[in-house]
Short mmCIF file of C-alpha atoms in Angstrom, two decimals:
data_model
loop_
_atom_site.label_atom_id
_atom_site.label_comp_id
_atom_site.label_asym_id
_atom_site.label_seq_id
_atom_site.Cartn_x
_atom_site.Cartn_y
_atom_site.Cartn_z
CA ASP A 1 -10.46 -9.10 22.02
CA SER A 2 -11.19 -7.04 18.79
CA GLY A 3 -14.22 -9.16 17.96
CA VAL A 4 -12.51 -10.39 14.66
CA THR A 5 -11.67 -14.03 15.10
CA GLN A 6 -8.97 -15.66 12.95
CA THR A 7 -8.18 -19.38 12.97
CA PRO A 8 -5.73 -20.94 13.07
CA LYS A 9 -3.31 -18.70 14.86
CA HIS A 10 -0.25 -20.60 13.61
CA LEU A 11 0.15 -22.88 10.59
CA ILE A 12 3.17 -24.80 9.42
CA THR A 13 2.99 -26.56 6.15
CA ALA A 14 5.21 -27.85 3.36
CA THR A 15 5.81 -26.28 -0.06
CA GLY A 16 3.25 -27.33 -2.65
CA GLN A 17 0.47 -27.79 -0.11
CA ARG A 18 -2.78 -25.94 0.23
CA VAL A 19 -4.17 -24.27 3.36
CA THR A 20 -7.33 -22.49 4.35
CA LEU A 21 -7.41 -19.49 6.68
CA ARG A 22 -10.61 -18.54 8.30
CA CYS A 23 -12.02 -15.26 9.55
CA SER A 24 -15.14 -14.33 11.47
CA PRO A 25 -15.84 -10.65 11.29
CA ARG A 26 -17.02 -8.51 14.18
CA SER A 27 -20.71 -8.80 14.81
CA GLY A 28 -22.65 -6.46 12.46
CA ASP A 29 -19.78 -5.88 10.12
CA LEU A 30 -20.49 -6.73 6.50
CA SER A 31 -17.01 -6.04 5.00
CA VAL A 32 -14.03 -8.45 5.28
CA TYR A 33 -10.54 -7.56 4.11
CA TRP A 34 -7.53 -9.68 3.85
CA TYR A 35 -3.99 -8.35 4.20
CA GLN A 36 -0.61 -10.00 4.10
CA GLN A 37 2.45 -8.86 6.15
CA SER A 38 5.74 -10.35 5.05
CA LEU A 39 9.08 -9.72 6.60
CA ASP A 40 10.16 -6.03 6.08
CA GLN A 41 6.89 -5.32 4.26
CA GLY A 42 3.96 -3.39 5.40
CA LEU A 43 0.41 -4.57 5.24
CA GLN A 44 -0.32 -5.56 1.65
CA PHE A 45 -3.89 -5.61 0.64
CA LEU A 46 -5.15 -8.83 -0.84
CA ILE A 47 -8.89 -8.77 -1.32
CA HIS A 48 -12.15 -7.22 0.00
CA TYR A 49 -15.62 -8.74 0.27
CA TYR A 50 -18.71 -6.91 1.18
CA ASN A 51 -21.84 -8.96 2.11
CA GLY A 52 -20.73 -11.94 0.06
CA GLU A 53 -19.50 -10.07 -2.97
CA GLU A 54 -15.97 -9.38 -4.05
CA ARG A 55 -15.38 -5.62 -4.08
CA ALA A 56 -11.70 -5.00 -4.68
CA LYS A 57 -8.57 -6.96 -5.42
CA GLY A 58 -4.99 -5.97 -4.57
CA ASN A 59 -1.78 -7.79 -5.14
CA ILE A 60 -3.36 -11.23 -4.69
CA LEU A 61 -1.55 -14.07 -6.39
CA GLU A 62 -3.57 -16.35 -8.73
CA ARG A 63 -2.66 -19.25 -6.44
CA PHE A 64 -4.71 -17.44 -3.72
CA SER A 65 -8.47 -17.20 -3.61
CA ALA A 66 -11.06 -16.08 -1.09
CA GLN A 67 -14.78 -16.10 -0.43
CA GLN A 68 -17.35 -14.74 1.95
CA PHE A 69 -20.11 -16.95 2.98
CA PRO A 70 -23.76 -16.08 3.84
CA ASP A 71 -22.98 -16.05 7.49
CA LEU A 72 -20.33 -13.45 6.58
CA HIS A 73 -17.36 -15.43 7.68
CA SER A 74 -14.54 -15.52 5.06
CA GLU A 75 -11.93 -18.05 4.00
CA LEU A 76 -8.61 -17.34 2.32
CA ASN A 77 -7.32 -20.33 0.39
CA LEU A 78 -3.60 -20.53 -0.43
CA SER A 79 -2.47 -23.23 -2.77
CA SER A 80 0.72 -24.56 -4.35
CA LEU A 81 2.50 -22.91 -1.35
CA GLU A 82 6.01 -21.57 -1.79
CA LEU A 83 8.59 -20.48 0.83
CA GLY A 84 7.90 -16.85 0.01
CA ASP A 85 4.26 -17.22 1.07
CA SER A 86 5.43 -17.46 4.66
CA ALA A 87 3.83 -14.34 6.34
CA LEU A 88 1.29 -12.99 8.74
CA TYR A 89 -2.10 -12.92 7.30
CA PHE A 90 -4.61 -10.56 8.80
CA CYS A 91 -8.30 -10.30 8.41
CA ALA A 92 -10.12 -7.04 9.25
CA SER A 93 -13.77 -6.06 9.11
CA SER A 94 -15.89 -2.99 8.98
CA VAL A 95 -19.46 -2.05 8.86
CA GLY A 96 -19.85 -0.52 5.46
CA VAL A 97 -18.45 -1.06 2.00
CA GLN A 98 -15.86 1.66 2.44
CA ALA A 99 -13.32 1.89 5.25
CA ALA A 100 -14.66 4.38 7.74
CA ALA A 101 -12.70 7.26 9.20
CA TYR A 102 -11.68 5.02 12.02
CA GLY A 103 -10.56 2.31 9.59
CA TYR A 104 -11.15 -1.40 10.18
CA THR A 105 -10.98 -3.73 13.05
CA PHE A 106 -8.21 -6.31 12.72
CA GLY A 107 -7.99 -9.86 13.99
CA SER A 108 -4.81 -11.06 15.62
CA GLY A 109 -3.65 -12.81 12.48
CA THR A 110 -2.56 -16.16 11.20
CA ARG A 111 1.13 -16.84 11.02
CA LEU A 112 1.88 -19.15 8.13
CA THR A 113 5.23 -20.84 7.91
CA VAL A 114 6.02 -22.81 4.70
CA VAL A 115 8.92 -25.16 5.09
CA ASP B 1 4.90 1.88 -6.35
CA GLN B 2 4.53 2.74 -2.68
CA GLN B 3 1.84 5.29 -2.11
CA VAL B 4 2.37 5.53 1.65
CA LYS B 5 5.85 5.71 2.89
CA GLN B 6 7.26 5.51 6.33
CA ASN B 7 11.06 6.07 5.88
CA SER B 8 12.17 5.41 9.39
CA PRO B 9 12.06 1.72 10.20
CA SER B 10 12.68 2.45 13.96
CA LEU B 11 12.75 5.20 16.48
CA SER B 12 14.03 5.24 20.05
CA VAL B 13 12.94 7.76 22.67
CA GLN B 14 13.27 8.27 26.30
CA GLU B 15 10.26 8.08 28.61
CA GLY B 16 8.64 11.48 28.96
CA ARG B 17 9.97 12.88 25.79
CA ILE B 18 8.14 13.50 22.54
CA SER B 19 7.96 10.82 19.92
CA ILE B 20 7.47 12.00 16.33
CA LEU B 21 6.56 9.44 13.64
CA ASN B 22 6.59 10.52 10.08
CA CYS B 23 4.70 9.46 6.94
CA ASP B 24 4.73 10.68 3.40
CA TYR B 25 2.25 9.93 0.64
CA THR B 26 1.94 10.39 -3.11
CA ASN B 27 -1.66 10.13 -3.88
CA SER B 28 -3.46 13.46 -3.57
CA MET B 29 -6.83 11.69 -3.75
CA PHE B 30 -6.47 10.29 -0.20
CA ASP B 31 -9.15 11.73 1.98
CA TYR B 32 -8.45 10.19 5.32
CA PHE B 33 -5.26 9.32 7.06
CA LEU B 34 -5.04 6.90 9.98
CA TRP B 35 -2.55 5.66 12.44
CA TYR B 36 -2.52 2.18 13.78
CA LYS B 37 -0.49 0.65 16.59
CA LYS B 38 0.59 -3.01 16.65
CA TYR B 39 1.96 -4.94 19.50
CA PRO B 40 3.71 -8.34 18.92
CA ALA B 41 1.30 -11.24 18.40
CA GLU B 42 -1.65 -8.89 18.06
CA GLY B 43 -3.43 -7.32 15.14
CA PRO B 44 -3.09 -3.58 14.48
CA THR B 45 -5.43 -1.35 16.48
CA PHE B 46 -6.72 1.96 15.43
CA LEU B 47 -5.20 4.96 17.14
CA ILE B 48 -6.16 8.27 15.51
CA SER B 49 -7.22 9.56 12.19
CA ILE B 50 -7.44 12.97 10.36
CA SER B 51 -9.50 14.21 7.50
CA SER B 52 -7.78 15.73 4.53
CA ILE B 53 -9.68 19.00 5.11
CA LYS B 54 -8.03 19.38 8.53
CA ASP B 55 -4.43 20.02 9.53
CA LYS B 56 -4.55 18.74 13.16
CA ASN B 57 -6.45 16.22 15.28
CA GLU B 58 -5.69 15.60 18.88
CA ASP B 59 -6.69 12.77 21.20
CA GLY B 60 -5.07 12.82 24.64
CA ARG B 61 -1.31 12.33 24.36
CA PHE B 62 -1.62 11.68 20.49
CA THR B 63 -1.79 14.45 17.89
CA VAL B 64 -1.59 13.95 14.17
CA PHE B 65 -0.53 16.77 11.90
CA LEU B 66 -1.26 16.92 8.15
CA ASN B 67 0.59 19.06 5.74
CA LYS B 68 -1.15 18.60 2.35
CA SER B 69 1.10 20.74 0.31
CA ALA B 70 4.07 18.54 1.38
CA LYS B 71 1.93 15.35 1.26
CA HIS B 72 3.25 14.67 4.81
CA LEU B 73 1.80 13.69 8.11
CA SER B 74 3.17 13.12 11.48
CA LEU B 75 2.11 11.49 14.71
CA HIS B 76 3.29 13.12 17.94
CA ILE B 77 3.09 11.30 21.30
CA VAL B 78 3.64 13.42 24.33
CA PRO B 79 4.78 12.40 26.84
CA SER B 80 6.00 8.97 25.60
CA GLN B 81 5.60 6.04 27.86
CA PRO B 82 7.18 2.56 27.75
CA GLY B 83 3.74 1.06 26.97
CA ASP B 84 3.77 3.03 23.71
CA SER B 85 6.55 0.73 22.49
CA ALA B 86 5.09 -0.83 19.35
CA VAL B 87 5.04 -0.74 15.60
CA TYR B 88 3.12 2.23 14.22
CA PHE B 89 1.57 2.02 10.77
CA CYS B 90 0.40 5.02 8.72
CA ALA B 91 -2.53 4.33 6.43
CA ALA B 92 -4.61 6.39 3.98
CA ARG B 93 -8.01 6.02 2.43
CA GLY B 94 -8.77 7.06 -1.12
CA SER B 95 -12.02 8.87 -1.71
CA GLY B 96 -14.19 6.31 -3.46
CA TYR B 97 -11.84 3.49 -2.64
CA SER B 98 -12.95 0.80 -0.28
CA THR B 99 -9.58 -0.13 1.21
CA LEU B 100 -6.76 1.34 3.22
CA THR B 101 -3.20 1.71 1.87
CA PHE B 102 -0.56 1.08 4.61
CA GLY B 103 3.03 2.09 5.08
CA LYS B 104 5.67 -0.41 6.17
CA GLY B 105 5.57 0.74 9.76
CA THR B 106 8.01 2.30 12.26
CA MET B 107 9.01 0.43 15.43
CA LEU B 108 8.99 2.81 18.40
CA LEU B 109 11.01 1.97 21.50
CA VAL B 110 10.37 4.05 24.58
CA SER B 111 12.95 3.40 27.26
CA PRO B 112 12.44 4.17 30.95
#
């Protein structure tokens, strides 16, 4: 157990729907990062929050949004889902605003299947 | 534009031999390089890292080499064990950047 909790582990939904993925960072970590891993793709950075504030955005679609709450958990909202959104979504956390030399700690991911 | 590239999707090695996983990068502003290991149904886990001011870092069976002039790094696993079979991701951190940039990964299979 890495200490980063992601729920749900699996999600199957239809095109056009909206889903919310949840992440609880490791205790003491203030940064939360969201990554997407599609078939044949590496880990694509989506968005980074530090202590409730958005710090960096990657290749995140406009249909996707995220936030980090005062208790530091984060949610990634995916709307108007398309088949191509099917992927593994990882959350990671770290103590500081910048990834440390040992990187982040990842959760086990949420596998989203859009049918 | 892929700033971190792992050109070998897969690698097969026999138990006891050396595994060498390669990674190339294009951004000279990266200041730390990391390797992560990922088993199926789990998240990536940190394995080893190296600062851009060093050319080698060793941790047990794992050694990472950095060649800045070639913008190339490699991970050596000696001796390889079946439990090392996993996907290995190369990642890089830019100085002043808050995030890590990952390669697509290399699947290592170590056969008994």
